[in-house]
CSV table of C-alpha atoms and ligand atoms in Angstrom, one decimal:
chain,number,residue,atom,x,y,z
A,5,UNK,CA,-22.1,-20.8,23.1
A,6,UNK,CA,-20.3,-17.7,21.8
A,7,UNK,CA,-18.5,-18.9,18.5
A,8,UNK,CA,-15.7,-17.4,17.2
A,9,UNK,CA,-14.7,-16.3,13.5
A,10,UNK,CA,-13.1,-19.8,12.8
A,11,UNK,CA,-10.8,-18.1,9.7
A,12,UNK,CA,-8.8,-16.5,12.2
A,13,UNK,CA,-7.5,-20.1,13.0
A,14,UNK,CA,-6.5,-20.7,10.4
A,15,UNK,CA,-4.3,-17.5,9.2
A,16,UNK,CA,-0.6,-17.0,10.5
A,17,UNK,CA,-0.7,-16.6,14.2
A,18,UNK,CA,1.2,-13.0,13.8
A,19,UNK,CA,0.9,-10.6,11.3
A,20,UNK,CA,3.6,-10.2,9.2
A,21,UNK,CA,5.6,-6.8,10.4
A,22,UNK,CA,4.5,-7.6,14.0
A,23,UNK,CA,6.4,-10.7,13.4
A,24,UNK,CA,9.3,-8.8,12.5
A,25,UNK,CA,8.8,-6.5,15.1
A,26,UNK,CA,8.9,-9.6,17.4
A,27,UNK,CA,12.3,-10.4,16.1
A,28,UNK,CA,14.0,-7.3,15.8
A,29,UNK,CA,13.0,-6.7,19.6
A,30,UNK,CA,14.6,-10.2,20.6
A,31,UNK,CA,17.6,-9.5,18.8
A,32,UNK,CA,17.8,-5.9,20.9
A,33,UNK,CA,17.0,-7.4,24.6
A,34,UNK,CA,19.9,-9.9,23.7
A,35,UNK,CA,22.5,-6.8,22.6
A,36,UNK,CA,21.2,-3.6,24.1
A,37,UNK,CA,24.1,-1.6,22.5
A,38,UNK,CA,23.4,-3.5,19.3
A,39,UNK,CA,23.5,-0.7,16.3
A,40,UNK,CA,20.2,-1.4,14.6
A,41,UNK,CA,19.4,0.1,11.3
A,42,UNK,CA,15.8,-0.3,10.4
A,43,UNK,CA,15.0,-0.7,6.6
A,44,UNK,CA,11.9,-3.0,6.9
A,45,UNK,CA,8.5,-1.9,7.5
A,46,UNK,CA,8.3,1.3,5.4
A,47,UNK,CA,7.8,3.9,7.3
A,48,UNK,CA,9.0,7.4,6.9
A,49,UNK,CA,11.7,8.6,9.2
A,50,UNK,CA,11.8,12.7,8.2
A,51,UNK,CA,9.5,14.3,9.7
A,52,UNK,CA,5.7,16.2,8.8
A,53,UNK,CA,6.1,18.9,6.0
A,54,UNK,CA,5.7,22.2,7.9
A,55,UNK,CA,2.8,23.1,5.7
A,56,UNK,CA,0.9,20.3,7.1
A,57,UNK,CA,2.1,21.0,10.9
A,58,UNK,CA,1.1,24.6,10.8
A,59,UNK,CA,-2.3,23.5,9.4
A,60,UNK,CA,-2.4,21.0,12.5
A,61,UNK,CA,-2.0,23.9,15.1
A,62,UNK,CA,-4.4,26.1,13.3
A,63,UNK,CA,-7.0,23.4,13.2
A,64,UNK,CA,-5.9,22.5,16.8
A,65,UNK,CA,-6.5,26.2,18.4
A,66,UNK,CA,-9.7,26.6,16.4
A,67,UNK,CA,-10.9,23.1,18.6
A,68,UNK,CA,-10.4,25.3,21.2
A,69,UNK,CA,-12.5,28.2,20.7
A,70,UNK,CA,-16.5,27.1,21.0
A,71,UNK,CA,-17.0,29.0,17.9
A,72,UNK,CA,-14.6,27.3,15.6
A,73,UNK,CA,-14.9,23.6,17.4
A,74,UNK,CA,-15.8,20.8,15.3
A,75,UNK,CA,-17.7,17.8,16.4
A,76,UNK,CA,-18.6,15.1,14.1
A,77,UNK,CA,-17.4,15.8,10.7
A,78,UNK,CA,-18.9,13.9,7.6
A,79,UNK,CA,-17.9,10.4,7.5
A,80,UNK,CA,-16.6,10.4,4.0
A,81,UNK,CA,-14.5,13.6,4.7
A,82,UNK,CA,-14.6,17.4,5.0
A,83,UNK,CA,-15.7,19.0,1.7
A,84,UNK,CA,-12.7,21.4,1.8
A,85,UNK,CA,-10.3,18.3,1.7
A,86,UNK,CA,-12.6,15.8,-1.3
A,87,UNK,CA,-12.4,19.1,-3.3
A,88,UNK,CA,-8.6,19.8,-2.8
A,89,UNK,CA,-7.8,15.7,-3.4
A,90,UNK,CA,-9.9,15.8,-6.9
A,91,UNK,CA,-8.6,19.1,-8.0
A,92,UNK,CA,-5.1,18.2,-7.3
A,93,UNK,CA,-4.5,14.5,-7.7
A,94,UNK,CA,-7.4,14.1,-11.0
A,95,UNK,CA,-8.4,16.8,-12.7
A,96,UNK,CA,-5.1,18.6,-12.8
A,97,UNK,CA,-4.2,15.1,-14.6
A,98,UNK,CA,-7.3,15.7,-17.0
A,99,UNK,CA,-8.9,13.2,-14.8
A,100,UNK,CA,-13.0,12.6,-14.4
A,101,UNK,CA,-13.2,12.1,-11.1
A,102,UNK,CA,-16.2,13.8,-8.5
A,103,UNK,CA,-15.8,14.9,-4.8
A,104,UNK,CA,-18.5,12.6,-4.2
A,105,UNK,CA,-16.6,9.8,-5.2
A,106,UNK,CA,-13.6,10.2,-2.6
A,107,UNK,CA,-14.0,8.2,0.5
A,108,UNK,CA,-11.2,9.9,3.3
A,109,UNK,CA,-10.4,7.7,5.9
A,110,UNK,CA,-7.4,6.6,8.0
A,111,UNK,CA,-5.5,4.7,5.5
A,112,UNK,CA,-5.2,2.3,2.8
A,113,UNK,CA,-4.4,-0.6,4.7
A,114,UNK,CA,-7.5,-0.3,6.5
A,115,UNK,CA,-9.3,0.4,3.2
A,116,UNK,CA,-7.6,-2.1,1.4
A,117,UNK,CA,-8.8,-4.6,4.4
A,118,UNK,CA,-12.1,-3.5,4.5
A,119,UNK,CA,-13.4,-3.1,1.0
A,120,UNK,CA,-14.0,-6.9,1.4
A,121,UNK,CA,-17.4,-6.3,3.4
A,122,UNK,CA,-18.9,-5.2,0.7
A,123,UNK,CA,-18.1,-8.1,-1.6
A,124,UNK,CA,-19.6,-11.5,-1.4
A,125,UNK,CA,-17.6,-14.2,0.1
A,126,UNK,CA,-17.9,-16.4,-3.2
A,127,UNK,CA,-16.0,-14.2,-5.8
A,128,UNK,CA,-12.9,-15.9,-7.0
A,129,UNK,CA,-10.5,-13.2,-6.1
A,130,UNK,CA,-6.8,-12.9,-7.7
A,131,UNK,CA,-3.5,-11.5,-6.1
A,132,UNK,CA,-0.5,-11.1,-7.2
A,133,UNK,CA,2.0,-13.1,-5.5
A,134,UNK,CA,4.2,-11.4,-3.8
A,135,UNK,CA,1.8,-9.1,-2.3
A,136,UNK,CA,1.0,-6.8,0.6
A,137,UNK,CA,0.1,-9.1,3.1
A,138,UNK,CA,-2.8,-7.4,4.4
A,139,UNK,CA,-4.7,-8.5,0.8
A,140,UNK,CA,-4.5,-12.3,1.1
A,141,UNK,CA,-4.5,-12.2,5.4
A,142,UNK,CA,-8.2,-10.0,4.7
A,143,UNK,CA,-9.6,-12.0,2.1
A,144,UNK,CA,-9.1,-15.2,4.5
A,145,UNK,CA,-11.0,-13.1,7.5
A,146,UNK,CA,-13.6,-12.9,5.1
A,147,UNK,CA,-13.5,-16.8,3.9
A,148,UNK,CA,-12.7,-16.1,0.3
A,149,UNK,CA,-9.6,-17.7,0.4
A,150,UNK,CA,-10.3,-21.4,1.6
A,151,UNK,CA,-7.8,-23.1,3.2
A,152,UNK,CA,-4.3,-22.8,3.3
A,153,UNK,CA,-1.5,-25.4,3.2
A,154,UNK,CA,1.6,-25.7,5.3
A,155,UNK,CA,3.3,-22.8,2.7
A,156,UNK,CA,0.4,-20.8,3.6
A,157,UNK,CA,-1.0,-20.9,0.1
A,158,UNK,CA,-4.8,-20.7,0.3
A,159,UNK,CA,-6.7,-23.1,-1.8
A,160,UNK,CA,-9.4,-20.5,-3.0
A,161,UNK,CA,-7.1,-17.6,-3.8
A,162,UNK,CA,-5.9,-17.3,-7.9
A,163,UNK,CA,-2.2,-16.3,-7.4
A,164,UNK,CA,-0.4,-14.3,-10.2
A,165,UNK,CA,3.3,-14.8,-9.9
A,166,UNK,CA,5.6,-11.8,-10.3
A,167,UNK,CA,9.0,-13.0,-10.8
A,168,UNK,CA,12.2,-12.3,-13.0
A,169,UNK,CA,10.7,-14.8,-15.6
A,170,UNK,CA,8.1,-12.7,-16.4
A,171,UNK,CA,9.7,-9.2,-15.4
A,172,UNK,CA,7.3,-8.7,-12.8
A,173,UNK,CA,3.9,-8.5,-15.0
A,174,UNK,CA,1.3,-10.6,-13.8
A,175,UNK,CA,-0.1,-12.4,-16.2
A,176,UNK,CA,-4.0,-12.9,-17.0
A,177,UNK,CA,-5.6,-15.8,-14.9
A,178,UNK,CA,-6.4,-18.9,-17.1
A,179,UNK,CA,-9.7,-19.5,-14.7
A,180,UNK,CA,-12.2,-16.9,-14.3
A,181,UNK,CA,-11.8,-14.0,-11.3
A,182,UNK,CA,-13.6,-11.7,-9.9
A,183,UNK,CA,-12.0,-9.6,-8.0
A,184,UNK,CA,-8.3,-8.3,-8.9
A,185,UNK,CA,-6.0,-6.6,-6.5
A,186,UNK,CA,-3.0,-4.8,-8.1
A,187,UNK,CA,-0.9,-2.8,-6.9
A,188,UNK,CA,1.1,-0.4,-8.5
A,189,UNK,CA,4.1,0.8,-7.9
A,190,UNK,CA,4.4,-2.5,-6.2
A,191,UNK,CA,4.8,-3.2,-2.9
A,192,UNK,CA,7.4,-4.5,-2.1
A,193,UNK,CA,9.2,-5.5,-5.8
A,194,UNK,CA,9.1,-1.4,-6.2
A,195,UNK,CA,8.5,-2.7,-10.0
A,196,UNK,CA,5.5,-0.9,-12.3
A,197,UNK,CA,3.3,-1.7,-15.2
A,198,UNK,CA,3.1,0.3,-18.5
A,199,UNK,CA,-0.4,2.2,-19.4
A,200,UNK,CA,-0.4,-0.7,-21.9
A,201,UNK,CA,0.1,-3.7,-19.3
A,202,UNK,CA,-2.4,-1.5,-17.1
A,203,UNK,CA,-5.0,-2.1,-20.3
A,204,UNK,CA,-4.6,-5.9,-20.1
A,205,UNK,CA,-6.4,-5.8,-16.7
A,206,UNK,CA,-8.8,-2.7,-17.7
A,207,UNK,CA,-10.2,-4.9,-20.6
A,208,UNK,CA,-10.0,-8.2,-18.8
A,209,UNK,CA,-12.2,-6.8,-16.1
A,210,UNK,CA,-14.6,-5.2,-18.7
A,211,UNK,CA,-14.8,-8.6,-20.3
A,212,UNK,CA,-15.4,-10.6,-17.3
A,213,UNK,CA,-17.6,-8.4,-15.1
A,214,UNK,CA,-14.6,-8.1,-12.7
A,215,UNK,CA,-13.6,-5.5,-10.2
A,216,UNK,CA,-10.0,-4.3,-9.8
A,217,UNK,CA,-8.9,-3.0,-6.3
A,218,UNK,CA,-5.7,-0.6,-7.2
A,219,UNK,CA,-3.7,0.6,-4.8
A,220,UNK,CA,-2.0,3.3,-5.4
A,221,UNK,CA,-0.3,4.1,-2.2
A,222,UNK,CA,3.6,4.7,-3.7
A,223,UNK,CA,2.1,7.1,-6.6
A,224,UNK,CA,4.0,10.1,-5.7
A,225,UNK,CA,7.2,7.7,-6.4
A,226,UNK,CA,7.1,7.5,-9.9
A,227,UNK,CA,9.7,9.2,-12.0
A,228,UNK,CA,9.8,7.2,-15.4
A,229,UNK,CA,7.3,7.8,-18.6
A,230,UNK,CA,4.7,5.8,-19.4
A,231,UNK,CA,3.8,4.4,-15.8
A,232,UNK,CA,0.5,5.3,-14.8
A,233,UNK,CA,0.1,7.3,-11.8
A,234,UNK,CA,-3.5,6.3,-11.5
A,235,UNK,CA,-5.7,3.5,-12.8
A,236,UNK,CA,-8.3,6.2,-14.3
A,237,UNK,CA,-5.9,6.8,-16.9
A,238,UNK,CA,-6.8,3.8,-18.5
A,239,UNK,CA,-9.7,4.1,-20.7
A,240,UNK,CA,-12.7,1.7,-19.1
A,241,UNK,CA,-11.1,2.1,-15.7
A,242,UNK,CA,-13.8,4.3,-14.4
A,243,UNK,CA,-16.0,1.3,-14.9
A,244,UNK,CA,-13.9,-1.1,-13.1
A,245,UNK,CA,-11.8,0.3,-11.0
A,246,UNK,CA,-11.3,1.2,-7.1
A,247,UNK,CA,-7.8,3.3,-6.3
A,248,UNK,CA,-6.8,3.2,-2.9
A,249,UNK,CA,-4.2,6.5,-2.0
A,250,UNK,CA,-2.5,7.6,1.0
A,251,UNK,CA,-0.6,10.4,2.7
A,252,UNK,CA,1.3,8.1,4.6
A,253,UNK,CA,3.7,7.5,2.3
A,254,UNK,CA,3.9,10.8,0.2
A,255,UNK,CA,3.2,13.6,3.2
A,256,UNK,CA,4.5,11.2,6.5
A,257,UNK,CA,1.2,11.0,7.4
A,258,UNK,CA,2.0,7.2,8.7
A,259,UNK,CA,1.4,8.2,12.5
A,260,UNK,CA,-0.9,10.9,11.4
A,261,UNK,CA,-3.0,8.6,9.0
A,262,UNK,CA,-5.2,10.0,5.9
A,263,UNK,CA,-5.7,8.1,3.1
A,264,UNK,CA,-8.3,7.9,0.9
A,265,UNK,CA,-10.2,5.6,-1.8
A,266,UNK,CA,-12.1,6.5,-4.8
A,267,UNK,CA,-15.1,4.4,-5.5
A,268,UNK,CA,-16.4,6.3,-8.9
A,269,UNK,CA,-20.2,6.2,-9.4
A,270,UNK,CA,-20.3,4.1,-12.3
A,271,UNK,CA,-18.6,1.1,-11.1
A,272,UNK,CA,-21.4,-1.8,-10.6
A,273,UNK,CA,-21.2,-5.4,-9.2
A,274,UNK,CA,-24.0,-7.9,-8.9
A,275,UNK,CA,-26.3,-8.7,-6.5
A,276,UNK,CA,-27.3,-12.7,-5.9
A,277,UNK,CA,-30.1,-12.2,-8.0
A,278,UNK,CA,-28.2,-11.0,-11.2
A,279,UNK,CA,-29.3,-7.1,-10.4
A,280,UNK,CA,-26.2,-4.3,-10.8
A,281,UNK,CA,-25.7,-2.2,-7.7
A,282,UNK,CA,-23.5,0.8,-7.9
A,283,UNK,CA,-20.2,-0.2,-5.4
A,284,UNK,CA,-20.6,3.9,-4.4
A,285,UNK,CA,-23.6,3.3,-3.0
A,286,UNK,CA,-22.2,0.3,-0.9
A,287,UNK,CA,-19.0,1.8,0.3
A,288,UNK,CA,-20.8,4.9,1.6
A,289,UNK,CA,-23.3,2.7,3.7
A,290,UNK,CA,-20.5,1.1,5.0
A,291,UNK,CA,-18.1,3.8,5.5
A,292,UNK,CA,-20.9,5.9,7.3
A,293,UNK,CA,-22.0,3.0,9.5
A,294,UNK,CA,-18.2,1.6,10.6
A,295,UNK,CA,-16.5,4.9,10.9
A,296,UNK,CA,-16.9,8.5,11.9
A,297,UNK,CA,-14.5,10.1,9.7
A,298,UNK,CA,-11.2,11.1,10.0
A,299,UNK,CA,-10.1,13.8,12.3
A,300,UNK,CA,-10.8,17.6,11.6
A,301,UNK,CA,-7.3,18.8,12.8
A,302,UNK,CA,-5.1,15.4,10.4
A,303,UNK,CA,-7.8,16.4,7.3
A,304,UNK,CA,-6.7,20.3,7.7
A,305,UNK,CA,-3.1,19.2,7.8
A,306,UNK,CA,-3.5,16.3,4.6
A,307,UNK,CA,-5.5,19.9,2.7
A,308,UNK,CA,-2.1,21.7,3.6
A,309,UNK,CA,-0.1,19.5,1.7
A,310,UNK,CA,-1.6,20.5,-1.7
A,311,UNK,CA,-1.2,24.0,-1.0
A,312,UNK,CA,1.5,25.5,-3.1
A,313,UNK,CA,4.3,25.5,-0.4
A,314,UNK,CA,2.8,21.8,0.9
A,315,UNK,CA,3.0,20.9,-2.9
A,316,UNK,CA,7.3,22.1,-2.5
A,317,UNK,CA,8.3,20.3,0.8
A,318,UNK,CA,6.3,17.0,-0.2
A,319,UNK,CA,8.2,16.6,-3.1
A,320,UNK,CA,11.3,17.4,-1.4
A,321,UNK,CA,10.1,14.2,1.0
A,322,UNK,CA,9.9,12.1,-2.0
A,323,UNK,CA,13.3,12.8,-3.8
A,324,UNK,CA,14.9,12.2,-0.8
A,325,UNK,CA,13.4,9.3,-0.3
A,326,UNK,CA,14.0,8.3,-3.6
A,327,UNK,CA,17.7,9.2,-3.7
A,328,UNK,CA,18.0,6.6,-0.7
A,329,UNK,CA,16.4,4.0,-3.2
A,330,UNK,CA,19.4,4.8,-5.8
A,331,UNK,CA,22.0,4.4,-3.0
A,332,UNK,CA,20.3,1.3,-2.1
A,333,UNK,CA,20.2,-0.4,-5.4
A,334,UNK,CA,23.6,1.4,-6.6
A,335,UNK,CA,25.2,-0.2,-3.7
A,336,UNK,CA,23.9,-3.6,-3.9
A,337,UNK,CA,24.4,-3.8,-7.1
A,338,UNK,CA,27.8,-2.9,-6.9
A,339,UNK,CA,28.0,-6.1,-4.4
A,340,UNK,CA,26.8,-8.2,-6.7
A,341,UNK,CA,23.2,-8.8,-5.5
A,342,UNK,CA,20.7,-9.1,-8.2
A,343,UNK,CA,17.8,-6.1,-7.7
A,344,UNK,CA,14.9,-4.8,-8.6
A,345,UNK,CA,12.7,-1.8,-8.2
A,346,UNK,CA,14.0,1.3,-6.2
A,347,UNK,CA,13.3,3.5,-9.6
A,348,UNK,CA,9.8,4.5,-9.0
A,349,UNK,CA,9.2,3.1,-5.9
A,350,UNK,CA,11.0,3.2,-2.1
A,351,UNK,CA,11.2,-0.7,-2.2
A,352,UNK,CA,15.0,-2.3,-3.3
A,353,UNK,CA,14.1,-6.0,-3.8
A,354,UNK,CA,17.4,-8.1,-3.6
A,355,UNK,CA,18.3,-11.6,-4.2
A,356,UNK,CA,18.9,-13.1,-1.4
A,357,UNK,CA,22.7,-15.0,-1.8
A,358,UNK,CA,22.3,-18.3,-3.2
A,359,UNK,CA,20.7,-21.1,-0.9
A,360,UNK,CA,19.4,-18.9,2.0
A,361,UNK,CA,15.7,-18.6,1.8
A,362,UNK,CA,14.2,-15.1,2.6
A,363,UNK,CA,13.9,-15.6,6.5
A,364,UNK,CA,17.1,-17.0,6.6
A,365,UNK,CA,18.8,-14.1,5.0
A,366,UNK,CA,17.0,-11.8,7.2
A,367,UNK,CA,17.9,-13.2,10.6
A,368,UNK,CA,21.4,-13.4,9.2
A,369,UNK,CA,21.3,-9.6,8.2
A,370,UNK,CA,19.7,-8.4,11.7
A,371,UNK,CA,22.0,-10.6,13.6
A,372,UNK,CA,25.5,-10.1,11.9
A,373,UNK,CA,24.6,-6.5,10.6
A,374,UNK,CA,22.2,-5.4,12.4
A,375,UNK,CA,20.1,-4.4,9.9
A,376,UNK,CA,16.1,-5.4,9.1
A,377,UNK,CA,15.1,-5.7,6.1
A,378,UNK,CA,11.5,-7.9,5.2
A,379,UNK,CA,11.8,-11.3,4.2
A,380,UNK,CA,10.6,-11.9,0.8
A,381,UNK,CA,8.6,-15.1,1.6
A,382,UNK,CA,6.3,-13.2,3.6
A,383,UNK,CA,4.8,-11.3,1.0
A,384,UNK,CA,4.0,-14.8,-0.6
A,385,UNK,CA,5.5,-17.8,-1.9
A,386,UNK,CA,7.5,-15.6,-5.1
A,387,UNK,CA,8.8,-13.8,-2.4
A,388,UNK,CA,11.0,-16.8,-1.4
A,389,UNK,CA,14.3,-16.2,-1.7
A,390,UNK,CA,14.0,-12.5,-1.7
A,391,UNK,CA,14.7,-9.5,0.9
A,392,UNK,CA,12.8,-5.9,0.6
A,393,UNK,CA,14.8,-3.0,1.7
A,394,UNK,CA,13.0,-0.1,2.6
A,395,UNK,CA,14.3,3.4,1.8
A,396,UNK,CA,12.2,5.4,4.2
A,397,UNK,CA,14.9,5.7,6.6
A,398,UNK,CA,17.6,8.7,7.0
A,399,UNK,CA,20.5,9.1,5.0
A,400,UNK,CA,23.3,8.5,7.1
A,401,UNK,CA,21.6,5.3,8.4
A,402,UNK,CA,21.4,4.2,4.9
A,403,UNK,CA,24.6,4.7,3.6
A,404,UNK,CA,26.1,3.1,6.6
A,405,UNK,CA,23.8,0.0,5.8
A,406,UNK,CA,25.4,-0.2,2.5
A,407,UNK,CA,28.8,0.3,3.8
A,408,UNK,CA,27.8,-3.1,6.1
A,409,UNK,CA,26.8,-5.2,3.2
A,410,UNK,CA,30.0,-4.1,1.4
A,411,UNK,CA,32.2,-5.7,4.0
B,503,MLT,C1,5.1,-1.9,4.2
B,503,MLT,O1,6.2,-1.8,4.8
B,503,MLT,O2,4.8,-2.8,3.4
B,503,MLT,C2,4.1,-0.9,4.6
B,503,MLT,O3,4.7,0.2,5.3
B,503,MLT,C3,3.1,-1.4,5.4
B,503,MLT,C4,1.9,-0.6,5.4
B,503,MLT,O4,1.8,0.4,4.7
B,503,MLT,O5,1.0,-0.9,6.2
């Protein structure tokens, strides 16, 4: 009798954006002409850099040609593109970080999903609640989070609140964890951590034999002082530390897909029988065995963006980005929602108006304004009560969204 993964009973049925996607569509087969504005999921609306299209077509013609065509490449990723990510994103920053220790792939969330397989099922692990789903929906594949209750909060998971009270820094565990997912800028508060609140988490994992899983995906977004752009600025990190990072969010890569994750050499963990085994070693084995690398042509293009023109037209992607963030905030402020984030990060997250819960407030703003945001309480029970806008889409569409929620 073929059994079946019983976790996967016990998680929510849908995903959380496909249950959005759900919605949205239903709301669209009901009023065809219906002016949607999307400001949900976050993903990017302008399109590749041209750096990183020309690099595409090059890569593409030389698949054509039997004496430029590339079969298998290696499965952590080409050498030309490791090199590129270490001299650009660390050592340029005076950071100690070897080709050796970059893992490309197709993107964070997968990484971010699968770096469980390589951790045992009983570490205690902690999240920070709200969260990217795909941390706590993972972690239950994998039975480390035990069982949930009706509010979907698992009984094995160690949730660190984020909230107003505590202006958004999570705050150390009073039981013991293991294994520490932050992420920073935060998805989807759009708030950050100092180097020195960074530290608290450096030392605490240090002190306790932890691991923290960082993801950095919404780097490129910072634009205040003193906000780390990468764990490995923190002294001790490059003991305890993974970093997850993406081109989705920075280059458009989201329907490209490149990310990578950096698993430095001297990171251990423990075997069963007390013995420290290097986490490097690990991910490789299971990066070789489950995937076959990333394509040659989207690795060329993710290169491309880190040459000196890509360097000019991704940052142009970001500051427009992040000028849709100030109009978001600006404006619901100015209505007299209470927001966060949007300074360092493309996430707004807004209050939703007092006694309508998160999903409430959603279907009211994608069925009287026609506009989808993501319900707070998705991302976790903090979340209640709170919408995420997204600020990934074009201008006019989100000045007309604000001019909506004005009325
Ligand atoms: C989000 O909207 O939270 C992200 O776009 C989802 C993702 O990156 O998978």
């Amino acid at each position: 009798m073929a059994q079946i993964n019983d976790n996967f009973i016990k998680i929510p049925a849908t995903y959380l954006f496909s249950e959005i996607a759900k919605r949205v569509n239903q709301h669209k087969e009901a009023n065809p002409e219906a002016p949607i504005i999307r400001m949900g999921i976050g993903d990017v609306s302008l399109p590749l850099p041209d750096a990183a299209v020309d690099a595409l077509i090059k890569a593409a013609e030389e698949q054509r040609h039997a004496e430029t065509f590339r079969g298998y490449g290696p499965e952590q990723g080409y050498a030309f593109l490791r090199d590129a990510i270490v001299a650009n994103d660390f050592t340029a920053n005076g950071l100690d970080i070897d080709a050796d220790e970059i893992f490309v792939s197709d993107g964070a969330k997968s990484d971010t999903g699968n770096i469980g397989d390589i951790f045992s099922v009983n570490n205690r692990v902690a999240i920070t609640d709200p969260s990217y789903p795909v941390y706590v929906d993972t972690n239950a594949m994998g039975g480390r989070a035990g069982e949930p209750n009706e509010q979907n909060v698992w009984s094995n998971l160690v949730y660190l609140p984020c909230n107003a009270e505590n202006d958004f820094v999570p705050q150390l565990p009073t039981e013991k964890v293991d294994l520490i997912y932050l992420c920073y800028p935060n998805n989807p508060t759009g708030t950050t951590l100092t180097h020195e609140q960074l530290k608290v988490w450096v030392d605490y994992a240090k002190a306790n034999n932890a691991i923290i899983l960082f993801d950095a995906a919404y780097e490129a977004f910072i634009t205040e002082e003193n906000v780390p752009h990468s764990i490995y600025e923190i002294e001790g990190a490059r003991e305890v530390a993974l970093e997850f990072r993406s081109f989705s969010k920075t280059a458009g890569f989201t329907g490209t897909r490149c990310a990578y994750t950096v698993v430095p050499k001297t990171v251990m963990a423990f075997s069963e029988n007390g013995e420290k085994v290097a986490l490097n070693k690990l991910w490789n084995r299971r990066h070789s065995t489950k995937f076959n690398g990333t394509s040659y042509v989207v690795q060329r293009a993710a290169e491309a963006t880190y040459s000196p023109e890509g360097k000019k037209q991704v940052k142009a992607l970001i500051e427009f980005y992040t000028e849709n963030a100030r109009i978001i905030r600006e404006a619901l402020e100015k209505a007299g929602y209470t927001v966060y984030g949007g300074k360092n990060a493309p996430y707004v997250w807004a209050k939703a108006p007092e006694g309508m819960s998160s999903w409430e407030y959603f279907d009211y703003l994608l069925k009287e304004k026609n506009i989808v945001t993501t319900p707070g309480a998705g991302f976790g029970l903090s979340g209640e009560g709170f919408v995420r806008f997204s600020a990934f889409g074009s201008r006019e569409a989100t000045i007309e969204a604000m001019k909506r929620l004005e009325k």
